[in-house]
Structures are given as C-alpha cells and as structure tokens.
C-alpha cells in the first residue's frame, strides 16, 4: 500500500488527543470483568460503548485537544504517510472520506465528513467514556471514529492477524462504514438488543465490512483534492489478503474459540470469520454499495 509522496494530507479530519486527560471524571469501563465481557462480545470494529452497556455514569465528556497534537505537526504529505503509522491513518481517513463524498454526490446525496480521534488509554465521547480495551469504534452521538493506534499491535499479538498497512486501513474503513450507515439511517437497526448469527447487529457489522471493501475497490482511483491524482497509488493482492486476514481474525467464532474455548453463535454480534471475509470481498469485487444489502 503506497501513497502519492506529493499529496498534502488534510489533518483537520483527525483529532489527536493522545496524552490528554478526560474531563468529567474517571472512566468506568475497561480491564477486569468489563474488559473481558467487551472482548468476548466481539466489540472490535463496532459502534459506541453505550451499546454494550459500558458507558461512564458521568456526564458525557468530550475529547479535549492534546497539547501534543502529533499528527498536525508531523503528518503533512503522502511521503509522511508512507513512513509513519499515524500519518498513514490520516491518509486513509482522507481517502475513505474523499471516496464517500463523491459516492454520495453521484447518488444525489450529501456526505457529512466525520473526524477520527486518536486517543491513548481512555477517551470521553458522546457515547460515554471508553478505554482502549473497547477497540476501535464509531460513536453515533458525535459522529466520530475513535482509535487507539496500539490496537493494531493487539490485532497481531492477541488475535493472530498477519497485520500490515492495509489491515490497519481495513479497520478504519470499516468504522467509516458505520458512519455511512448512520447517515443513511440503517445503523439503528442494530439497536434492537438481539444477538446471534442472524441478528441485525451482525448484519450491520457485515455491511460495514462490505462498505470497507467498496472503498478498497476504488482506493487507487479516488482523486485527492490537493493534487487531482489518487492519494493511494498502489494496492496489491497481498494488501487485500492482509485485509481479509484481519477480517477473519475478528470474527465472532475466532474470538470465542480463542478466548472462551467454544463457539456460541447465539451470542454473535459481528459475524463469523467466513462471513466477514465474504462481505468485505463482496464490496471489493463489485465496488458497488448497492451490493452490500446484508438485510435480505
């Protein structure tokens, strides 16, 4: 996965609050029983922690700007994205949102851009206070994606994924799939409180995987506004394999087998490894969001 060295990154689409303290009190989730429940429920690549009953009991705090502001200082060009993990994530966010902006326009709609928040350890959101144990998530309350970059190490060490730059990009693109669902009014289907292989919760997650694949299909042809050329210049078959491997690693069946020693489909919230790979590849193969109807 390579970026155009001369492209200018839009760091306004990323809020870097790593190193910040959370206003409004301490977090009430993460670690211990809560962290274990979160892990086994397959919350990774999901939506806000309030949906798991893991929100803080305090007033909903907002993320504050970090004095470090690392990405604003160091992530300026595509060359930076090729060299640094956090800058790569900025570039992926730019590419994903450029694509969806054009896609909505082509379909007669309007895409509202959503910031990604980089945090470390814990963060306050409109969905409650979350710790890193929640994994990447989208909060519909403030329409932001939240990501602790340390998760990518856990994706390899704890979940057995092969890793790689595109595995990371898949995670980000999946979360923006939830944002697309939010804008289209389909995200709320996961709110009926049901679990299981055929639940709406699973269907929502699989559709977000498919939308991630749709972006991947168009990634090397989506033009960057600063240059008029694609921001992503190369995406190989090996990159796609890394994405498929990451999708499988966080399938409910894989997580349950690894951490509880048995598979219980009646408690699934995200879908099996095979389903997650299938729907990501469906989006990648067709490049058509209309082929991502997981609710049929």
PDB file of C-alpha atoms in Angstrom, residues 50-289:
ATOM      1  CA  UNK A  50     -23.023   2.757  25.165  1.00  0.00           C
ATOM      2  CA  UNK A  51     -24.437  -0.048  23.043  1.00  0.00           C
ATOM      3  CA  UNK A  52     -22.618  -2.572  25.211  1.00  0.00           C
ATOM      4  CA  UNK A  53     -23.807  -1.011  28.461  1.00  0.00           C
ATOM      5  CA  UNK A  54     -20.249   0.066  29.225  1.00  0.00           C
ATOM      6  CA  UNK A  55     -20.665   3.837  29.278  1.00  0.00           C
ATOM      7  CA  UNK A  56     -19.479   6.059  32.073  1.00  0.00           C
ATOM      8  CA  UNK A  57     -22.081   7.030  34.613  1.00  0.00           C
ATOM      9  CA  UNK A  58     -20.844  10.627  34.485  1.00  0.00           C
ATOM     10  CA  UNK A  59     -21.992  13.404  32.204  1.00  0.00           C
ATOM     11  CA  UNK A  60     -20.904  12.759  28.657  1.00  0.00           C
ATOM     12  CA  UNK A  61     -17.444  14.296  28.391  1.00  0.00           C
ATOM     13  CA  UNK A  62     -15.970  15.476  25.140  1.00  0.00           C
ATOM     14  CA  UNK A  63     -12.472  14.712  23.931  1.00  0.00           C
ATOM     15  CA  UNK A  64     -10.104  17.613  24.504  1.00  0.00           C
ATOM     16  CA  UNK A  65      -7.339  18.774  22.209  1.00  0.00           C
ATOM     17  CA  UNK A  66      -3.938  17.366  23.056  1.00  0.00           C
ATOM     18  CA  UNK A  67      -1.046  19.703  23.620  1.00  0.00           C
ATOM     19  CA  UNK A  68       0.971  17.177  21.670  1.00  0.00           C
ATOM     20  CA  UNK A  69      -1.145  17.354  18.503  1.00  0.00           C
ATOM     21  CA  UNK A  70       1.295  14.969  16.900  1.00  0.00           C
ATOM     22  CA  UNK A  71      -0.400  14.437  13.564  1.00  0.00           C
ATOM     23  CA  UNK A  72      -0.845  18.150  12.900  1.00  0.00           C
ATOM     24  CA  UNK A  73       2.866  18.673  13.372  1.00  0.00           C
ATOM     25  CA  UNK A  74       4.325  15.660  11.612  1.00  0.00           C
ATOM     26  CA  UNK A  75       1.798  14.454   9.017  1.00  0.00           C
ATOM     27  CA  UNK A  76       1.908  16.807   6.072  1.00  0.00           C
ATOM     28  CA  UNK A  77       2.445  14.804   2.889  1.00  0.00           C
ATOM     29  CA  UNK A  78       1.938  11.418   1.323  1.00  0.00           C
ATOM     30  CA  UNK A  79       5.634  10.822   1.905  1.00  0.00           C
ATOM     31  CA  UNK A  80       4.927  11.097   5.644  1.00  0.00           C
ATOM     32  CA  UNK A  81       2.107   8.582   5.231  1.00  0.00           C
ATOM     33  CA  UNK A  82       4.485   6.132   3.615  1.00  0.00           C
ATOM     34  CA  UNK A  83       6.880   6.468   6.569  1.00  0.00           C
ATOM     35  CA  UNK A  84       4.750   6.748   9.734  1.00  0.00           C
ATOM     36  CA  UNK A  85       1.827   4.719  11.060  1.00  0.00           C
ATOM     37  CA  UNK A  86      -0.216   7.630  12.390  1.00  0.00           C
ATOM     38  CA  UNK A  87       0.306   9.611   9.186  1.00  0.00           C
ATOM     39  CA  UNK A  88      -0.804   6.562   7.213  1.00  0.00           C
ATOM     40  CA  UNK A  89      -4.046   6.581   9.163  1.00  0.00           C
ATOM     41  CA  UNK A  90      -4.547  10.263   8.335  1.00  0.00           C
ATOM     42  CA  UNK A  91      -4.099   9.440   4.653  1.00  0.00           C
ATOM     43  CA  UNK A  92      -6.528   6.528   4.849  1.00  0.00           C
ATOM     44  CA  UNK A  93      -9.139   8.734   6.534  1.00  0.00           C
ATOM     45  CA  UNK A  94      -8.659  11.314   3.766  1.00  0.00           C
ATOM     46  CA  UNK A  95      -9.026   8.690   1.037  1.00  0.00           C
ATOM     47  CA  UNK A  96     -12.057   6.994   2.590  1.00  0.00           C
ATOM     48  CA  UNK A  97     -13.882  10.279   3.048  1.00  0.00           C
ATOM     49  CA  UNK A  98     -12.959  11.553  -0.412  1.00  0.00           C
ATOM     50  CA  UNK A  99     -14.493   8.387  -1.824  1.00  0.00           C
ATOM     51  CA  UNK A 100     -17.727   8.530   0.167  1.00  0.00           C
ATOM     52  CA  UNK A 101     -18.140  12.235  -0.531  1.00  0.00           C
ATOM     53  CA  UNK A 102     -18.032  11.545  -4.271  1.00  0.00           C
ATOM     54  CA  UNK A 103     -20.184   8.426  -3.958  1.00  0.00           C
ATOM     55  CA  UNK A 104     -22.941  10.270  -2.113  1.00  0.00           C
ATOM     56  CA  UNK A 105     -22.772  13.103  -4.638  1.00  0.00           C
ATOM     57  CA  UNK A 106     -23.056  10.665  -7.535  1.00  0.00           C
ATOM     58  CA  UNK A 107     -26.154   9.203  -5.887  1.00  0.00           C
ATOM     59  CA  UNK A 108     -27.776  12.586  -5.333  1.00  0.00           C
ATOM     60  CA  UNK A 109     -26.955  12.771  -1.633  1.00  0.00           C
ATOM     61  CA  UNK A 110     -24.596  14.671   0.609  1.00  0.00           C
ATOM     62  CA  UNK A 111     -21.859  13.117   2.699  1.00  0.00           C
ATOM     63  CA  UNK A 112     -21.030  14.717   6.052  1.00  0.00           C
ATOM     64  CA  UNK A 113     -17.392  14.237   6.967  1.00  0.00           C
ATOM     65  CA  UNK A 114     -16.581  12.583  10.282  1.00  0.00           C
ATOM     66  CA  UNK A 115     -13.372  13.127  12.264  1.00  0.00           C
ATOM     67  CA  UNK A 116     -11.256  10.272  13.550  1.00  0.00           C
ATOM     68  CA  UNK A 117      -9.996  10.745  17.104  1.00  0.00           C
ATOM     69  CA  UNK A 118      -6.629   9.245  18.010  1.00  0.00           C
ATOM     70  CA  UNK A 119      -6.506   8.536  21.722  1.00  0.00           C
ATOM     71  CA  UNK A 120      -4.440   6.600  24.224  1.00  0.00           C
ATOM     72  CA  UNK A 121      -5.710   4.636  27.218  1.00  0.00           C
ATOM     73  CA  UNK A 122      -9.112   6.339  27.523  1.00  0.00           C
ATOM     74  CA  UNK A 123     -11.271   8.975  25.926  1.00  0.00           C
ATOM     75  CA  UNK A 124     -14.522  10.825  26.557  1.00  0.00           C
ATOM     76  CA  UNK A 125     -17.186  10.692  23.845  1.00  0.00           C
ATOM     77  CA  UNK A 126     -20.861  11.492  23.388  1.00  0.00           C
ATOM     78  CA  UNK A 127     -21.419   7.740  23.824  1.00  0.00           C
ATOM     79  CA  UNK A 128     -19.715   7.690  27.228  1.00  0.00           C
ATOM     80  CA  UNK A 129     -16.180   7.227  28.446  1.00  0.00           C
ATOM     81  CA  UNK A 130     -14.218   4.426  26.795  1.00  0.00           C
ATOM     82  CA  UNK A 131     -10.855   2.810  27.380  1.00  0.00           C
ATOM     83  CA  UNK A 132      -8.522   1.231  24.870  1.00  0.00           C
ATOM     84  CA  UNK A 133      -9.983  -2.203  25.679  1.00  0.00           C
ATOM     85  CA  UNK A 134     -13.079  -1.234  23.711  1.00  0.00           C
ATOM     86  CA  UNK A 135     -11.080  -1.316  20.491  1.00  0.00           C
ATOM     87  CA  UNK A 136     -11.862   0.938  17.518  1.00  0.00           C
ATOM     88  CA  UNK A 137     -15.435   2.204  17.462  1.00  0.00           C
ATOM     89  CA  UNK A 138     -17.814   4.697  15.897  1.00  0.00           C
ATOM     90  CA  UNK A 139     -19.943   6.890  18.159  1.00  0.00           C
ATOM     91  CA  UNK A 140     -23.210   7.946  16.505  1.00  0.00           C
ATOM     92  CA  UNK A 141     -23.769  10.515  19.270  1.00  0.00           C
ATOM     93  CA  UNK A 142     -20.982  12.760  17.992  1.00  0.00           C
ATOM     94  CA  UNK A 143     -20.416  11.065  14.610  1.00  0.00           C
ATOM     95  CA  UNK A 144     -16.743  10.412  15.253  1.00  0.00           C
ATOM     96  CA  UNK A 145     -14.474   7.381  14.826  1.00  0.00           C
ATOM     97  CA  UNK A 146     -12.276   6.572  17.837  1.00  0.00           C
ATOM     98  CA  UNK A 147      -8.996   4.714  17.520  1.00  0.00           C
ATOM     99  CA  UNK A 148      -6.128   3.832  19.837  1.00  0.00           C
ATOM    100  CA  UNK A 149      -3.294   3.016  17.441  1.00  0.00           C
ATOM    101  CA  UNK A 150      -1.995   0.428  19.908  1.00  0.00           C
ATOM    102  CA  UNK A 151      -4.891  -1.768  18.810  1.00  0.00           C
ATOM    103  CA  UNK A 152      -3.012  -2.709  15.665  1.00  0.00           C
ATOM    104  CA  UNK A 153      -0.347  -4.458  17.716  1.00  0.00           C
ATOM    105  CA  UNK A 154      -3.072  -6.370  19.559  1.00  0.00           C
ATOM    106  CA  UNK A 155      -4.633  -7.334  16.243  1.00  0.00           C
ATOM    107  CA  UNK A 156      -1.445  -9.287  15.538  1.00  0.00           C
ATOM    108  CA  UNK A 157      -0.392 -10.441  19.006  1.00  0.00           C
ATOM    109  CA  UNK A 158      -3.776 -11.256  20.566  1.00  0.00           C
ATOM    110  CA  UNK A 159      -5.912 -12.094  17.554  1.00  0.00           C
ATOM    111  CA  UNK A 160      -3.361 -13.673  15.254  1.00  0.00           C
ATOM    112  CA  UNK A 161      -3.817 -11.417  12.245  1.00  0.00           C
ATOM    113  CA  UNK A 162      -0.892 -11.042   9.860  1.00  0.00           C
ATOM    114  CA  UNK A 163      -1.065  -7.265  10.200  1.00  0.00           C
ATOM    115  CA  UNK A 164       0.299  -4.861   7.634  1.00  0.00           C
ATOM    116  CA  UNK A 165      -0.686  -1.369   6.470  1.00  0.00           C
ATOM    117  CA  UNK A 166      -3.827  -2.458   4.682  1.00  0.00           C
ATOM    118  CA  UNK A 167      -5.055  -4.471   7.665  1.00  0.00           C
ATOM    119  CA  UNK A 168      -4.962  -1.150   9.511  1.00  0.00           C
ATOM    120  CA  UNK A 169      -6.713   0.599   6.646  1.00  0.00           C
ATOM    121  CA  UNK A 170      -9.459  -2.035   6.679  1.00  0.00           C
ATOM    122  CA  UNK A 171     -10.163  -1.273  10.346  1.00  0.00           C
ATOM    123  CA  UNK A 172     -10.542   2.440   9.620  1.00  0.00           C
ATOM    124  CA  UNK A 173     -12.656   1.856   6.514  1.00  0.00           C
ATOM    125  CA  UNK A 174     -14.965  -0.457   8.473  1.00  0.00           C
ATOM    126  CA  UNK A 175     -15.604   2.257  11.058  1.00  0.00           C
ATOM    127  CA  UNK A 176     -16.424   4.723   8.314  1.00  0.00           C
ATOM    128  CA  UNK A 177     -18.810   2.101   7.009  1.00  0.00           C
ATOM    129  CA  UNK A 178     -20.719   2.650  10.255  1.00  0.00           C
ATOM    130  CA  UNK A 179     -20.699   6.388   9.604  1.00  0.00           C
ATOM    131  CA  UNK A 180     -22.181   5.788   6.161  1.00  0.00           C
ATOM    132  CA  UNK A 181     -24.857   3.625   7.789  1.00  0.00           C
ATOM    133  CA  UNK A 182     -25.544   6.393  10.284  1.00  0.00           C
ATOM    134  CA  UNK A 183     -26.026   8.934   7.502  1.00  0.00           C
ATOM    135  CA  UNK A 184     -28.315   6.531   5.621  1.00  0.00           C
ATOM    136  CA  UNK A 185     -30.390   5.631   8.670  1.00  0.00           C
ATOM    137  CA  UNK A 186     -29.504   1.934   8.758  1.00  0.00           C
ATOM    138  CA  UNK A 187     -27.165   1.946  11.766  1.00  0.00           C
ATOM    139  CA  UNK A 188     -30.100   1.993  14.163  1.00  0.00           C
ATOM    140  CA  UNK A 189     -31.151  -1.477  13.081  1.00  0.00           C
ATOM    141  CA  UNK A 190     -28.516  -2.872  15.433  1.00  0.00           C
ATOM    142  CA  UNK A 191     -30.296  -1.317  18.413  1.00  0.00           C
ATOM    143  CA  UNK A 192     -32.987  -3.960  18.888  1.00  0.00           C
ATOM    144  CA  UNK A 193     -30.969  -5.669  21.630  1.00  0.00           C
ATOM    145  CA  UNK A 194     -30.741  -9.012  19.868  1.00  0.00           C
ATOM    146  CA  UNK A 195     -27.673 -11.148  19.310  1.00  0.00           C
ATOM    147  CA  UNK A 196     -26.974 -14.215  17.235  1.00  0.00           C
ATOM    148  CA  UNK A 197     -25.797 -15.222  13.795  1.00  0.00           C
ATOM    149  CA  UNK A 198     -28.916 -13.836  12.081  1.00  0.00           C
ATOM    150  CA  UNK A 199     -29.364 -10.726  14.223  1.00  0.00           C
ATOM    151  CA  UNK A 200     -29.465  -7.175  12.926  1.00  0.00           C
ATOM    152  CA  UNK A 201     -26.340  -6.460  14.977  1.00  0.00           C
ATOM    153  CA  UNK A 202     -24.414  -8.946  12.841  1.00  0.00           C
ATOM    154  CA  UNK A 203     -25.980  -7.692   9.608  1.00  0.00           C
ATOM    155  CA  UNK A 204     -24.943  -4.120  10.419  1.00  0.00           C
ATOM    156  CA  UNK A 205     -21.342  -5.198  11.037  1.00  0.00           C
ATOM    157  CA  UNK A 206     -21.165  -7.258   7.861  1.00  0.00           C
ATOM    158  CA  UNK A 207     -22.499  -4.355   5.836  1.00  0.00           C
ATOM    159  CA  UNK A 208     -19.758  -2.137   7.283  1.00  0.00           C
ATOM    160  CA  UNK A 209     -17.241  -4.765   6.145  1.00  0.00           C
ATOM    161  CA  UNK A 210     -18.760  -4.656   2.679  1.00  0.00           C
ATOM    162  CA  UNK A 211     -18.579  -0.859   2.575  1.00  0.00           C
ATOM    163  CA  UNK A 212     -14.900  -1.112   3.537  1.00  0.00           C
ATOM    164  CA  UNK A 213     -14.423  -3.378   0.539  1.00  0.00           C
ATOM    165  CA  UNK A 214     -16.255  -0.917  -1.741  1.00  0.00           C
ATOM    166  CA  UNK A 215     -13.796   1.798  -0.748  1.00  0.00           C
ATOM    167  CA  UNK A 216     -10.859  -0.570  -1.317  1.00  0.00           C
ATOM    168  CA  UNK A 217     -12.147  -1.265  -4.838  1.00  0.00           C
ATOM    169  CA  UNK A 218     -11.980   2.455  -5.647  1.00  0.00           C
ATOM    170  CA  UNK A 219      -8.996   3.413  -3.472  1.00  0.00           C
ATOM    171  CA  UNK A 220      -6.462   3.773  -6.281  1.00  0.00           C
ATOM    172  CA  UNK A 221      -8.830   5.814  -8.469  1.00  0.00           C
ATOM    173  CA  UNK A 222     -10.248   8.178  -5.831  1.00  0.00           C
ATOM    174  CA  UNK A 223      -8.616  11.538  -6.514  1.00  0.00           C
ATOM    175  CA  UNK A 224      -7.044  13.690  -3.832  1.00  0.00           C
ATOM    176  CA  UNK A 225      -8.221  17.298  -3.921  1.00  0.00           C
ATOM    177  CA  UNK A 226      -4.729  18.718  -3.405  1.00  0.00           C
ATOM    178  CA  UNK A 227      -3.201  17.096  -6.481  1.00  0.00           C
ATOM    179  CA  UNK A 228      -6.067  15.862  -8.644  1.00  0.00           C
ATOM    180  CA  UNK A 229      -4.385  12.457  -8.539  1.00  0.00           C
ATOM    181  CA  UNK A 230      -5.235   9.384  -6.451  1.00  0.00           C
ATOM    182  CA  UNK A 231      -3.823   9.648  -2.945  1.00  0.00           C
ATOM    183  CA  UNK A 232      -3.310   5.868  -2.874  1.00  0.00           C
ATOM    184  CA  UNK A 233      -1.099   4.872  -5.777  1.00  0.00           C
ATOM    185  CA  UNK A 234      -0.720   1.144  -5.151  1.00  0.00           C
ATOM    186  CA  UNK A 235      -2.861  -1.565  -3.585  1.00  0.00           C
ATOM    187  CA  UNK A 236      -1.658  -5.105  -4.188  1.00  0.00           C
ATOM    188  CA  UNK A 237      -3.220  -8.534  -3.901  1.00  0.00           C
ATOM    189  CA  UNK A 238      -1.067  -9.054  -0.818  1.00  0.00           C
ATOM    190  CA  UNK A 239      -2.635  -5.963   0.737  1.00  0.00           C
ATOM    191  CA  UNK A 240      -6.120  -7.328   0.124  1.00  0.00           C
ATOM    192  CA  UNK A 241      -5.089 -10.649   1.666  1.00  0.00           C
ATOM    193  CA  UNK A 242      -3.968  -8.762   4.769  1.00  0.00           C
ATOM    194  CA  UNK A 243      -7.363  -7.088   4.914  1.00  0.00           C
ATOM    195  CA  UNK A 244      -9.182 -10.398   4.548  1.00  0.00           C
ATOM    196  CA  UNK A 245      -6.967 -11.923   7.214  1.00  0.00           C
ATOM    197  CA  UNK A 246      -7.778  -9.086   9.624  1.00  0.00           C
ATOM    198  CA  UNK A 247     -11.487  -9.512   8.928  1.00  0.00           C
ATOM    199  CA  UNK A 248     -11.264 -13.214   9.745  1.00  0.00           C
ATOM    200  CA  UNK A 249      -9.204 -12.653  12.887  1.00  0.00           C
ATOM    201  CA  UNK A 250     -12.009 -10.632  14.477  1.00  0.00           C
ATOM    202  CA  UNK A 251     -14.839 -12.952  13.504  1.00  0.00           C
ATOM    203  CA  UNK A 252     -17.011 -13.877  16.468  1.00  0.00           C
ATOM    204  CA  UNK A 253     -16.206 -17.568  16.113  1.00  0.00           C
ATOM    205  CA  UNK A 254     -12.441 -16.946  16.070  1.00  0.00           C
ATOM    206  CA  UNK A 255     -12.612 -14.666  19.118  1.00  0.00           C
ATOM    207  CA  UNK A 256     -14.839 -17.046  21.068  1.00  0.00           C
ATOM    208  CA  UNK A 257     -12.702 -20.068  20.265  1.00  0.00           C
ATOM    209  CA  UNK A 258      -9.525 -18.235  21.258  1.00  0.00           C
ATOM    210  CA  UNK A 259     -10.763 -16.669  24.482  1.00  0.00           C
ATOM    211  CA  UNK A 260     -13.513 -18.927  25.807  1.00  0.00           C
ATOM    212  CA  UNK A 261     -12.648 -22.238  24.155  1.00  0.00           C
ATOM    213  CA  UNK A 262     -16.006 -22.761  22.471  1.00  0.00           C
ATOM    214  CA  UNK A 263     -18.161 -21.152  19.792  1.00  0.00           C
ATOM    215  CA  UNK A 264     -21.631 -19.911  20.730  1.00  0.00           C
ATOM    216  CA  UNK A 265     -23.368 -18.497  17.630  1.00  0.00           C
ATOM    217  CA  UNK A 266     -26.379 -17.390  19.664  1.00  0.00           C
ATOM    218  CA  UNK A 267     -24.251 -14.625  21.200  1.00  0.00           C
ATOM    219  CA  UNK A 268     -22.644 -13.344  17.995  1.00  0.00           C
ATOM    220  CA  UNK A 269     -22.682  -9.598  17.386  1.00  0.00           C
ATOM    221  CA  UNK A 270     -20.313  -9.202  14.409  1.00  0.00           C
ATOM    222  CA  UNK A 271     -20.441 -12.380  12.331  1.00  0.00           C
ATOM    223  CA  UNK A 272     -18.151 -15.308  11.685  1.00  0.00           C
ATOM    224  CA  UNK A 273     -14.686 -15.118  10.169  1.00  0.00           C
ATOM    225  CA  UNK A 274     -16.043 -16.528   6.922  1.00  0.00           C
ATOM    226  CA  UNK A 275     -18.907 -14.036   6.796  1.00  0.00           C
ATOM    227  CA  UNK A 276     -16.661 -11.070   7.457  1.00  0.00           C
ATOM    228  CA  UNK A 277     -14.278 -12.109   4.717  1.00  0.00           C
ATOM    229  CA  UNK A 278     -17.159 -12.830   2.342  1.00  0.00           C
ATOM    230  CA  UNK A 279     -18.768  -9.420   2.733  1.00  0.00           C
ATOM    231  CA  UNK A 280     -15.518  -7.471   2.586  1.00  0.00           C
ATOM    232  CA  UNK A 281     -14.645  -9.279  -0.619  1.00  0.00           C
ATOM    233  CA  UNK A 282     -18.162  -8.719  -1.981  1.00  0.00           C
ATOM    234  CA  UNK A 283     -17.613  -4.987  -1.662  1.00  0.00           C
ATOM    235  CA  UNK A 284     -14.092  -5.160  -3.051  1.00  0.00           C
ATOM    236  CA  UNK A 285     -15.068  -7.332  -6.014  1.00  0.00           C
ATOM    237  CA  UNK A 286     -18.104  -5.286  -7.080  1.00  0.00           C
ATOM    238  CA  UNK A 287     -17.220  -1.774  -5.921  1.00  0.00           C
ATOM    239  CA  UNK A 288     -20.968  -1.223  -5.583  1.00  0.00           C
ATOM    240  CA  UNK A 289     -22.537  -0.253  -2.273  1.00  0.00           C
TER     241      UNK A 289
END
